[in-house]
Amino acid sequence: MMLRIRMCEESLVDPILKGEIRCPVHLYSGQEAVATGIGAALEQKDFIFGNHRSHGHYLAKGGDMAAMVAEIYGKETGCSRGRGGSMHLIAPENGVMGIVPIVSGTISLALGAALSIKIKKEDKVTVSFFGDGATGEGVLYESLNFAALKKLPIIFACENNLYSTHLPINEIRTNRNIFNIANPFEIETFRVDGNNVLEVYETAKKAVEHCRNGKGPVFIEFLTYRFRGHVGPDDNIQGSHTDIRPKEEIEAWLKRDPLILFKAYLTENNISTGSDLELIHQQVETEVIAANDFAKNSPKPDKEDLCNYVFK
Amino acid sequence: MCSNSRKLNFGLAINEAIHQMMEADESVFLIGQGVKSPWYVGNTCNGLVQRFGEDRVIDTPVSENAITGAAVGASIAGMKAIVVHPRVDFVLYAFDPIINQAANWYYMNGGKASVPVVFWLIVNRGGEQAAQHSQALHSMFAHVPGLKVVAPSTPYDAKGLLISSILDENPVVFIDDRWLYRSQAEVPEKAYQIPIGKGIIRNEGSAVTLVSFSYMALESQKAVDELKQQGIDVEFIDLRTIKPLDTELIFESVKKTGKLVIADGSWKTGSVAGEISALVSENIFEYLKAPVKRVCLPDLPAPASASLESVYYKTKDDIIKAIKEIL
């Protein structure tokens, strides 16, 4: 799954630079372990809500790759029929309930989905994905309080990639210990290495279990890093192809690439051989090429359909 | 014994609609600040907690943004939420879930998921409550694609429109007004719907068309009655829904009378009254025999002192004056 996300994301870089993809694209490269580990701990019936950087969440929860890439290309065959773009992906049949770019915009929606689970007495869990930037929004704290008060089955998954668009975390918070924000609400809290997919999975499994047992919400901070710019492939300022982040910092994190770490684990423990991994690589490459071909060859929405889908 | 003649006040009509819809459909639930307290919501929530329990009648912390978002999220996940804000002013904290999320949801997701939620907002004007407890913000919601906005003026319409709003697959803003809660009228006991988007002619006439909705419809009716005694026949349309507007009903009437006065209980600039005026001049200008008149609040915050309130809020006298200016 991590490889699927990575290769799919990287396949978008050229089309973005060539202008074939025009909508804002926030690549998930570097953070794959978080979506993958959580996705593996969830079942199809469970809900997730995402944010501007959610390609990985969508794929890890079972969203169709071709429909996602087509959406990013603004095509009628896209998962949102070309009305949403990269920042509005949806796959309700797989529990991908909503993805939006308003920072913290889906936290309360996830809260409501968790509330619906409680009212209907269903055996489901909701995950709300947000970043370190969302910790500046009041609605996060309102939601933490209400989730704790009503013991709702929701996992607050904070992907701390150290940058809130262009601002390093030191410029938006007095300290880096985001996981502490849930403590005053008496919410079970974890902080894990977000680049270690096994650690993410183990913690997510515990959190899912906690929610399914009716013990209320869980807050998890994942320490991770995005390899690409805030939006687009390279930088925070479109067109200049420079990155505001220190070069040494980027290089250090590239050494902690979640795919490299996991590959090393598989090899060292004799779980997979080089040829296994090569086969997987080929399969994923085939899927990614097919998804891009499907997207490129799909029609744009018909201009006459502009007014569709305002009301059901 | 004739159940058809049973009278209910405005609040109990709403109460009955909620009871009946929650009884009929387990996915309907009510959430909001003060649903357990008559201090906030009057008699509208009588007996609901006792009958349906605290899982489906949820009084909340003061967290308008998260609670409104939770109502939206629950509706995305298969429920039909009614979220109440006992003062419209409080909902300004919740514009993100209402506008960014609910209103856009169906479109931006390519029709893959709709949000069957009701935002029930109570305008709480008067009573020296001043600027932050008195605002009528229906025009702001009417501006937004993807929202339907209803504003009933009678107990009968309140019940029927609330039921229609709950049954609608889209987000509906149901706005009523504290001053309507004094009214009492016949309300059938059975559940029934008033179609969203349809106004009603309350009084047929030929001299001038008067269009209004919500509380100003009551003032309009008083104006109509008084003018009738003076031999002036006003055609009075109560819109009941302000988005989508029943333009056909308005246009047909204005074609007949050639004159139009609109009474809107909010500020004049950017108002529903302004929108109706624009639609009429855009589409049936040739029928107009006089300038369109708007009776709206002046463009300033609601004052506290009763002496200032008495000139701030518009009444039947202002409507009569406006009508006479173009007769």
XYZ file of C-alpha atoms in Angstrom:
639
model
C 0.000 0.000 0.000
C 2.808 2.408 0.863
C 4.343 1.751 -2.539
C 0.982 2.262 -4.270
C 0.606 5.643 -2.599
C 4.191 6.696 -3.278
C 4.235 5.661 -6.931
C 0.829 7.144 -7.584
C 1.854 10.441 -5.980
C 5.129 10.602 -7.859
C 3.352 9.830 -11.142
C 1.517 13.137 -10.730
C 4.657 15.270 -10.565
C 5.315 15.488 -14.297
C 1.727 16.183 -15.290
C 1.604 18.945 -12.652
C 4.780 20.558 -13.954
C 3.524 20.276 -17.538
C 0.206 21.869 -16.604
C -1.804 18.781 -17.515
C -3.000 18.707 -13.926
C -4.212 22.143 -12.939
C -5.970 21.823 -9.591
C -3.956 22.354 -6.391
C -2.309 19.030 -5.465
C -0.860 18.384 -2.012
C 1.307 15.321 -2.388
C 1.403 12.746 0.394
C 4.893 11.412 -0.380
C 6.793 10.794 2.843
C 3.760 10.285 5.065
C 2.608 6.940 3.588
C 3.146 4.934 6.756
C 0.446 6.856 8.601
C -2.377 6.258 6.117
C -1.225 2.700 5.490
C -0.908 1.689 9.135
C -4.273 3.159 10.064
C -5.962 1.855 6.929
C -4.771 -1.658 7.761
C -6.281 -1.418 11.241
C -9.698 -0.416 9.897
C -12.441 -2.396 8.205
C -14.370 -1.412 5.107
C -17.393 -0.359 7.188
C -15.370 2.169 9.215
C -15.365 5.865 8.309
C -12.542 8.250 7.533
C -12.526 12.003 6.917
C -9.542 13.707 5.375
C -7.974 17.028 4.505
C -6.119 18.767 1.679
C -3.345 16.130 1.751
C -5.453 13.000 1.602
C -4.604 10.975 -1.490
C -2.961 8.437 0.802
C -5.933 8.239 3.154
C -8.282 7.646 0.236
C -6.150 4.876 -1.251
C -5.389 3.197 2.061
C -9.110 3.022 2.859
C -9.863 1.266 -0.412
C -10.601 4.182 -2.730
C -10.153 3.387 -6.416
C -6.861 4.723 -7.778
C -8.068 5.358 -11.326
C -11.105 7.321 -10.074
C -8.796 9.414 -7.886
C -6.321 10.227 -10.624
C -9.192 11.023 -13.004
C -10.588 13.395 -10.374
C -7.223 15.128 -10.083
C -7.265 15.548 -13.874
C -10.758 17.082 -13.600
C -12.470 14.300 -15.518
C -16.090 13.130 -15.531
C -14.909 9.645 -14.534
C -13.319 11.024 -11.360
C -14.593 9.972 -7.959
C -16.293 13.387 -7.661
C -17.092 13.604 -11.384
C -14.559 16.374 -11.886
C -16.427 18.734 -9.559
C -14.025 18.385 -6.645
C -10.448 17.915 -7.775
C -7.589 16.657 -5.631
C -8.976 18.227 -2.447
C -12.459 16.643 -2.667
C -12.133 12.889 -2.912
C -14.898 10.556 -1.845
C -15.633 6.832 -1.809
C -18.596 6.301 0.524
C -18.788 2.603 -0.387
C -15.387 2.184 1.252
C -15.981 4.570 4.125
C -14.097 7.510 2.616
C -16.823 9.897 3.712
C -15.347 13.252 2.897
C -12.126 15.113 2.202
C -11.881 18.918 2.201
C -9.117 21.520 2.317
C -10.564 23.879 4.942
C -8.127 23.278 7.778
C -9.938 21.333 10.513
C -13.118 21.431 8.398
C -13.780 17.711 8.641
C -12.921 17.239 12.318
C -16.450 18.089 13.386
C -17.892 16.094 10.497
C -15.990 13.042 11.720
C -17.304 13.839 15.186
C -20.836 13.723 13.776
C -20.199 10.446 11.985
C -18.998 9.029 15.304
C -22.124 10.401 16.952
C -24.250 8.635 14.339
C -22.439 5.377 15.129
C -23.268 5.812 18.795
C -26.924 6.699 18.168
C -27.378 3.723 15.833
C -25.326 1.482 18.133
C -23.177 0.368 15.200
C -19.844 -1.407 15.492
C -17.871 1.181 13.553
C -15.046 3.608 14.129
C -14.383 7.034 12.603
C -10.934 8.437 11.908
C -10.357 12.164 11.519
C -7.103 12.986 9.718
C -5.642 16.455 10.216
C -2.233 18.091 10.445
C -0.253 20.098 12.948
C -1.722 23.253 11.395
C -5.206 22.255 12.569
C -4.110 22.542 16.200
C -4.578 26.281 15.807
C -8.307 25.879 15.111
C -10.861 26.157 17.901
C -13.151 23.518 16.467
C -10.549 20.844 17.237
C -10.831 21.560 20.954
C -14.629 21.781 20.813
C -14.627 18.383 19.109
C -12.203 16.808 21.575
C -14.437 17.929 24.425
C -17.663 16.665 22.890
C -16.120 13.353 21.797
C -14.820 12.748 25.308
C -18.086 13.866 26.902
C -20.145 11.436 24.819
C -17.473 8.713 24.603
C -17.643 8.689 20.828
C -15.780 6.108 18.709
C -13.419 8.533 16.992
C -9.676 8.520 16.449
C -8.125 11.967 16.153
C -5.155 11.292 13.875
C -2.797 14.251 13.827
C -0.048 13.995 11.228
C 2.610 16.345 12.492
C 4.824 17.003 9.475
C 6.366 20.056 11.164
C 5.006 22.562 8.649
C 1.723 24.419 8.549
C 1.833 25.410 4.880
C 4.940 27.634 4.921
C 5.295 28.050 8.686
C 7.538 25.766 10.722
C 5.935 24.414 13.858
C 8.025 26.678 16.103
C 6.227 29.654 14.625
C 2.731 28.354 15.346
C 3.116 26.717 18.764
C 5.110 27.257 21.948
C 6.042 23.575 22.004
C 6.053 20.550 19.763
C 4.165 18.214 22.054
C 0.909 18.192 20.188
C -0.224 14.919 21.758
C -0.591 16.751 25.075
C -3.530 18.795 23.826
C -5.928 15.880 24.331
C -4.912 15.240 27.935
C -7.108 17.900 29.539
C -10.094 16.161 27.958
C -9.115 12.840 29.540
C -8.670 11.276 26.135
C -6.376 8.276 25.617
C -3.320 9.672 23.870
C -0.370 8.271 21.917
C 2.610 9.676 20.082
C 4.262 7.425 17.529
C 6.890 7.443 14.822
C 4.758 8.189 11.787
C 7.404 6.828 9.440
C 7.354 3.379 11.002
C 4.396 1.611 9.462
C 4.401 -1.245 11.961
C 4.394 1.100 14.913
C 1.558 3.070 13.305
C -0.388 -0.141 12.706
C 0.087 -1.456 16.249
C -1.037 1.825 17.790
C -3.939 2.213 15.384
C -5.079 -1.316 16.191
C -5.077 -0.468 19.892
C -6.995 2.727 19.203
C -9.583 0.967 17.053
C -10.053 -1.656 19.737
C -10.467 1.083 22.347
C -13.191 2.734 20.244
C -14.965 -0.501 19.404
C -15.117 -1.352 23.105
C -17.046 1.840 23.803
C -14.204 3.443 25.736
C -14.397 6.701 23.822
C -12.029 8.683 21.625
C -8.291 8.308 21.076
C -5.806 10.987 20.040
C -2.657 9.961 18.175
C 0.148 12.243 17.078
C 2.225 10.869 14.207
C 5.674 12.372 13.764
C 6.346 12.513 10.052
C 7.504 14.706 7.191
C 6.345 15.580 3.716
C 8.920 15.068 0.988
C 7.301 17.464 -1.446
C 6.122 21.054 -1.150
C 3.024 22.177 0.692
C 1.245 22.301 -2.640
C 2.691 20.952 -5.854
C 5.904 19.011 -6.284
C 8.690 21.291 -5.150
C 8.157 24.266 -2.991
C 5.934 26.529 -1.024
C 6.029 29.262 -3.584
C 4.775 27.926 -6.889
C 7.159 28.439 -9.754
C 10.372 29.216 -7.917
C 11.308 25.550 -7.428
C 12.967 26.189 -4.123
C 11.977 24.931 -0.725
C 11.882 27.063 2.383
C 12.883 24.077 4.502
C 16.547 23.606 5.458
C 18.325 21.247 3.083
C 19.866 19.284 5.955
C 16.444 18.737 7.475
C 15.053 17.360 4.222
C 18.060 15.086 3.753
C 17.782 13.736 7.281
C 14.136 12.883 6.774
C 14.764 11.301 3.368
C 16.966 8.810 5.200
C 13.934 7.989 7.317
C 11.752 7.340 4.277
C 8.985 5.014 5.503
C 9.391 2.810 2.444
C 13.128 2.399 2.984
C 12.604 1.650 6.670
C 9.994 -0.994 5.955
C 11.988 -2.537 3.136
C 14.946 -2.866 5.472
C 12.726 -4.524 8.074
C 11.377 -7.019 5.521
C 14.823 -7.870 4.246
C 16.566 -8.073 7.617
C 13.902 -10.377 8.967
C 13.850 -12.516 5.850
C 10.173 -11.832 5.303
C 10.539 -10.786 1.701
C 13.229 -11.340 -0.851
C 14.428 -8.911 -3.458
C 12.475 -10.681 -6.181
C 9.201 -10.499 -4.180
C 9.637 -6.783 -3.803
C 10.517 -6.395 -7.462
C 7.314 -8.201 -8.422
C 5.240 -5.932 -6.186
C 6.973 -2.940 -7.705
C 6.052 -4.088 -11.189
C 2.423 -4.712 -10.232
C 2.092 -1.279 -8.678
C 3.777 0.364 -11.637
C 1.292 -1.303 -13.967
C -1.622 -0.111 -11.837
C -0.306 3.447 -11.663
C 0.264 3.641 -15.409
C -3.217 2.273 -16.039
C -4.733 4.806 -13.637
C -2.977 7.672 -15.392
C -3.960 6.380 -18.833
C -7.555 6.034 -17.698
C -7.515 9.590 -16.376
C -5.907 11.108 -19.453
C -8.259 9.288 -21.818
C -11.423 10.124 -19.891
C -13.717 12.938 -20.985
C -13.962 16.252 -19.190
C -17.390 17.048 -17.717
C -19.805 18.329 -20.327
C -20.223 22.114 -20.164
C -23.962 21.605 -20.340
C -23.807 19.766 -17.022
C -22.508 22.791 -15.087
C -25.697 23.085 -13.053
C -26.015 19.430 -12.068
C -25.571 18.335 -8.455
C -26.489 21.558 -6.658
C -29.429 19.805 -5.045
C -30.320 16.131 -4.874
C -65.473 17.137 18.403
C -63.694 18.195 15.267
C -59.944 17.685 15.213
C -59.604 19.976 12.188
C -60.400 22.992 14.302
C -57.699 22.296 16.841
C -55.489 25.297 17.441
C -51.814 25.268 18.305
C -49.388 28.062 18.933
C -46.293 28.381 16.745
C -43.952 26.640 19.181
C -46.217 23.659 19.718
C -46.673 23.278 15.971
C -42.901 22.901 15.678
C -42.919 20.581 18.650
C -45.516 18.344 17.031
C -43.557 18.200 13.772
C -40.424 17.057 15.622
C -42.349 14.482 17.661
C -43.963 13.027 14.565
C -40.783 12.913 12.495
C -38.710 11.386 15.287
C -41.418 8.795 15.834
C -41.623 7.991 12.108
C -37.892 7.739 11.435
C -35.242 6.588 13.893
C -32.544 8.399 11.959
C -34.035 11.797 12.853
C -32.437 13.405 15.892
C -32.280 16.831 17.514
C -29.092 18.462 18.742
C -28.287 21.937 19.959
C -27.779 24.292 22.798
C -30.706 24.369 25.187
C -32.975 21.624 23.829
C -33.679 20.638 27.410
C -34.412 24.192 28.486
C -37.607 26.168 27.853
C -35.496 29.225 28.628
C -33.829 28.764 25.225
C -36.350 27.056 22.993
C -39.703 27.772 24.611
C -42.205 24.955 24.237
C -40.774 23.691 20.945
C -38.985 20.774 22.596
C -41.626 19.751 25.133
C -41.534 16.064 25.945
C -38.840 15.149 23.447
C -36.124 14.024 25.852
C -38.655 12.083 27.907
C -39.979 10.299 24.829
C -36.862 9.728 22.728
C -34.049 9.797 25.274
C -30.826 11.726 25.519
C -29.176 9.815 22.679
C -31.525 11.439 20.159
C -32.303 14.718 21.916
C -28.885 16.095 22.679
C -28.295 19.239 24.705
C -24.753 20.390 24.116
C -21.833 22.373 25.421
C -21.545 25.872 23.980
C -19.590 24.781 20.900
C -21.578 26.021 17.923
C -18.962 25.184 15.333
C -18.326 21.583 16.392
C -21.960 20.843 17.179
C -23.195 22.154 13.840
C -20.407 20.221 12.144
C -21.427 17.121 14.070
C -24.979 17.512 12.789
C -23.615 17.772 9.250
C -21.269 14.811 9.737
C -24.000 12.640 11.224
C -26.207 13.481 8.241
C -23.389 12.535 5.862
C -23.179 9.232 7.740
C -26.851 8.389 7.302
C -28.746 10.313 9.985
C -31.161 13.206 9.548
C -30.055 15.822 12.033
C -31.968 18.862 13.188
C -29.517 21.269 14.792
C -31.017 24.222 16.606
C -29.442 27.574 17.379
C -31.748 29.463 19.715
C -30.238 32.758 18.602
C -29.284 33.160 14.954
C -26.356 35.252 16.097
C -24.696 32.160 17.602
C -24.601 30.431 14.241
C -21.959 32.817 12.953
C -19.473 30.529 14.704
C -20.736 27.718 12.488
C -20.601 29.148 8.988
C -17.889 26.678 8.010
C -19.978 23.510 8.477
C -23.074 25.179 7.014
C -21.580 26.954 4.005
C -18.189 25.431 3.236
C -19.314 21.920 4.025
C -23.057 21.203 3.896
C -24.027 23.624 1.134
C -21.177 22.555 -1.163
C -21.128 18.877 -0.278
C -23.389 17.419 -2.940
C -21.859 19.467 -5.747
C -18.188 19.174 -4.854
C -18.547 15.441 -4.418
C -20.144 15.071 -7.825
C -23.514 13.982 -6.446
C -22.016 11.049 -4.531
C -23.334 12.143 -1.130
C -25.926 14.626 0.043
C -26.474 16.167 3.470
C -30.059 15.872 4.730
C -29.644 18.256 7.660
C -31.911 20.984 9.027
C -30.350 24.117 10.480
C -33.103 25.503 12.687
C -32.298 29.090 13.588
C -34.408 31.350 15.752
C -34.326 35.113 15.230
C -34.613 36.554 18.659
C -35.294 40.204 18.022
C -36.732 42.791 20.343
C -36.836 42.909 24.117
C -33.888 45.292 24.319
C -31.582 42.382 23.453
C -29.413 44.584 21.266
C -27.072 43.863 18.402
C -25.907 40.305 19.128
C -29.234 38.729 20.058
C -31.463 40.207 17.360
C -29.982 39.716 13.933
C -32.035 38.347 11.058
C -29.505 36.739 8.715
C -31.698 34.882 6.241
C -30.339 36.866 3.258
C -26.825 35.610 3.975
C -27.968 32.005 3.745
C -30.121 32.710 0.685
C -26.972 33.937 -1.055
C -25.339 30.513 -0.880
C -25.917 27.861 -3.577
C -26.815 24.470 -2.165
C -28.873 25.772 0.745
C -32.641 25.964 0.816
C -34.021 28.612 3.141
C -37.540 28.515 4.557
C -39.152 31.157 6.748
C -42.736 30.328 7.766
C -45.071 32.836 9.368
C -47.950 30.676 10.639
C -48.141 27.641 12.933
C -49.643 25.645 10.050
C -46.726 26.442 7.742
C -44.191 26.000 10.538
C -45.246 22.398 11.057
C -45.556 21.564 7.363
C -42.338 23.266 6.354
C -40.341 21.724 9.189
C -41.550 18.285 8.126
C -40.633 19.030 4.517
C -37.241 20.311 5.643
C -36.540 17.138 7.607
C -37.613 14.943 4.687
C -35.574 16.925 2.163
C -32.354 15.242 1.015
C -30.516 18.582 1.044
C -29.446 21.022 3.737
C -32.313 23.308 4.680
C -32.089 26.445 6.791
C -35.337 26.738 8.747
C -35.544 30.253 10.149
C -38.267 31.407 12.454
C -38.711 34.391 14.668
C -39.308 34.770 18.375
C -42.127 37.180 17.646
C -43.982 34.477 15.722
C -44.222 32.334 18.824
C -47.132 34.453 20.064
C -49.338 33.382 17.166
C -51.905 30.626 17.340
C -53.855 28.980 14.522
C -55.436 25.801 13.289
C -52.969 23.007 12.799
C -53.972 19.508 11.673
C -52.849 16.719 13.978
C -51.612 14.466 11.200
C -48.199 14.943 9.655
C -48.277 16.929 6.409
C -45.869 18.777 4.160
C -45.772 22.310 2.799
C -43.740 22.221 -0.413
C -40.412 24.056 -0.192
C -40.216 26.798 -2.817
C -43.919 27.595 -2.916
C -45.408 30.851 -1.670
C -49.076 31.468 -1.008
C -51.455 34.292 -1.804
C -52.916 35.296 1.552
C -55.087 38.014 0.087
C -56.118 38.614 -3.491
C -56.157 42.167 -4.734
C -55.423 44.376 -7.707
C -54.037 47.654 -6.394
C -50.541 46.560 -5.430
C -48.540 43.391 -4.740
C -47.132 43.048 -1.243
C -44.518 40.315 -0.757
C -43.321 39.259 2.656
C -42.300 36.294 4.817
C -41.640 35.251 8.398
C -42.566 37.799 11.073
C -43.052 40.648 8.598
C -45.861 38.611 7.047
C -47.851 39.199 10.232
C -47.280 42.941 10.015
C -48.147 42.718 6.320
C -51.440 40.990 7.082
C -52.320 43.781 9.511
C -51.506 46.331 6.822
C -53.646 44.462 4.300
C -56.596 44.378 6.698
C -56.320 48.065 7.471
C -56.015 49.064 3.813
C -58.995 46.898 2.937
C -61.102 49.044 5.209
C -59.903 52.041 3.248
C -60.981 50.408 0.015
C -57.485 49.426 -1.125
C -57.163 45.833 -2.331
C -53.667 44.551 -1.768
C -52.505 41.257 -3.233
C -50.454 39.788 -0.439
C -47.986 36.948 -1.030
C -46.409 35.141 1.887
C -43.299 33.547 0.383
C -42.808 30.889 3.103
C -39.580 29.901 1.286
C -36.946 32.468 0.331
C -34.584 30.064 -1.468
C -35.607 28.886 -3.984
C -37.919 31.852 -4.517
C -41.382 31.328 -5.948
C -40.689 33.811 -8.735
C -43.614 32.644 -10.827
C -46.099 33.569 -8.126
C -44.481 36.984 -7.664
C -44.275 37.697 -11.388
C -47.895 36.717 -12.058
C -49.076 39.031 -9.324
C -46.905 41.967 -10.358
C -48.032 41.543 -13.969
C -51.564 42.020 -12.671
C -50.985 44.926 -10.281
C -47.952 46.648 -11.828
C -46.791 47.675 -8.372
C -44.634 45.953 -5.787
C -43.809 46.474 -2.114
C -41.570 44.000 -0.291
C -41.479 43.763 3.504
C -38.317 42.003 4.694
C -37.380 41.781 8.385
C -33.691 42.302 7.800
C -31.348 45.070 6.628
C -31.944 46.633 3.245
C -28.510 46.233 1.661
C -28.061 42.806 0.071
C -31.514 41.752 1.200
C -34.002 39.215 -0.121
C -36.145 42.296 -0.833
C -33.382 43.605 -3.061
C -33.165 40.263 -4.867
C -36.898 40.190 -5.543
C -36.783 43.764 -6.789
C -33.922 42.888 -9.145
C -35.691 39.794 -10.451
C -38.826 41.778 -11.207
C -36.971 44.549 -13.030
C -34.855 42.021 -14.936
C -37.743 39.873 -16.072
C -40.987 41.851 -16.151
C -39.860 45.462 -16.168
C -42.459 46.401 -18.767
C -45.271 45.612 -16.337
C -44.079 47.983 -13.622
C -46.092 51.158 -13.215
C -44.192 52.507 -10.220
C -40.836 52.090 -8.480
C -40.476 48.995 -6.326
C -40.567 49.810 -2.601
C -38.689 47.952 0.107
C -39.629 48.000 3.768
C -36.523 46.744 5.553
C -34.501 47.456 8.658
C -32.152 50.401 8.374
C -28.518 49.423 7.783
C -27.442 49.542 11.383
C -27.122 47.148 14.337
C -30.143 46.507 16.548
C -30.244 48.969 19.427
C -31.082 47.989 22.996
C -33.250 50.793 24.364
C -36.962 50.407 23.643
C -37.175 53.983 22.454
C -34.684 53.211 19.684
C -36.188 49.781 18.992
C -39.531 51.430 18.315
C -38.099 53.263 15.313
C -35.675 50.513 14.271
C -38.217 47.725 13.770
C -40.717 48.134 10.964
C -44.447 47.676 11.468
C -47.692 47.672 9.517
C -47.575 51.464 9.495
C -44.327 51.479 7.540
C -45.813 49.008 5.074
C -48.978 51.088 4.656
C -46.879 54.201 4.128
C -44.780 52.483 1.448
C -47.862 51.196 -0.350
C -49.524 54.597 -0.334
C -46.405 56.192 -1.789
C -46.800 54.227 -5.013
C -50.562 53.943 -5.305
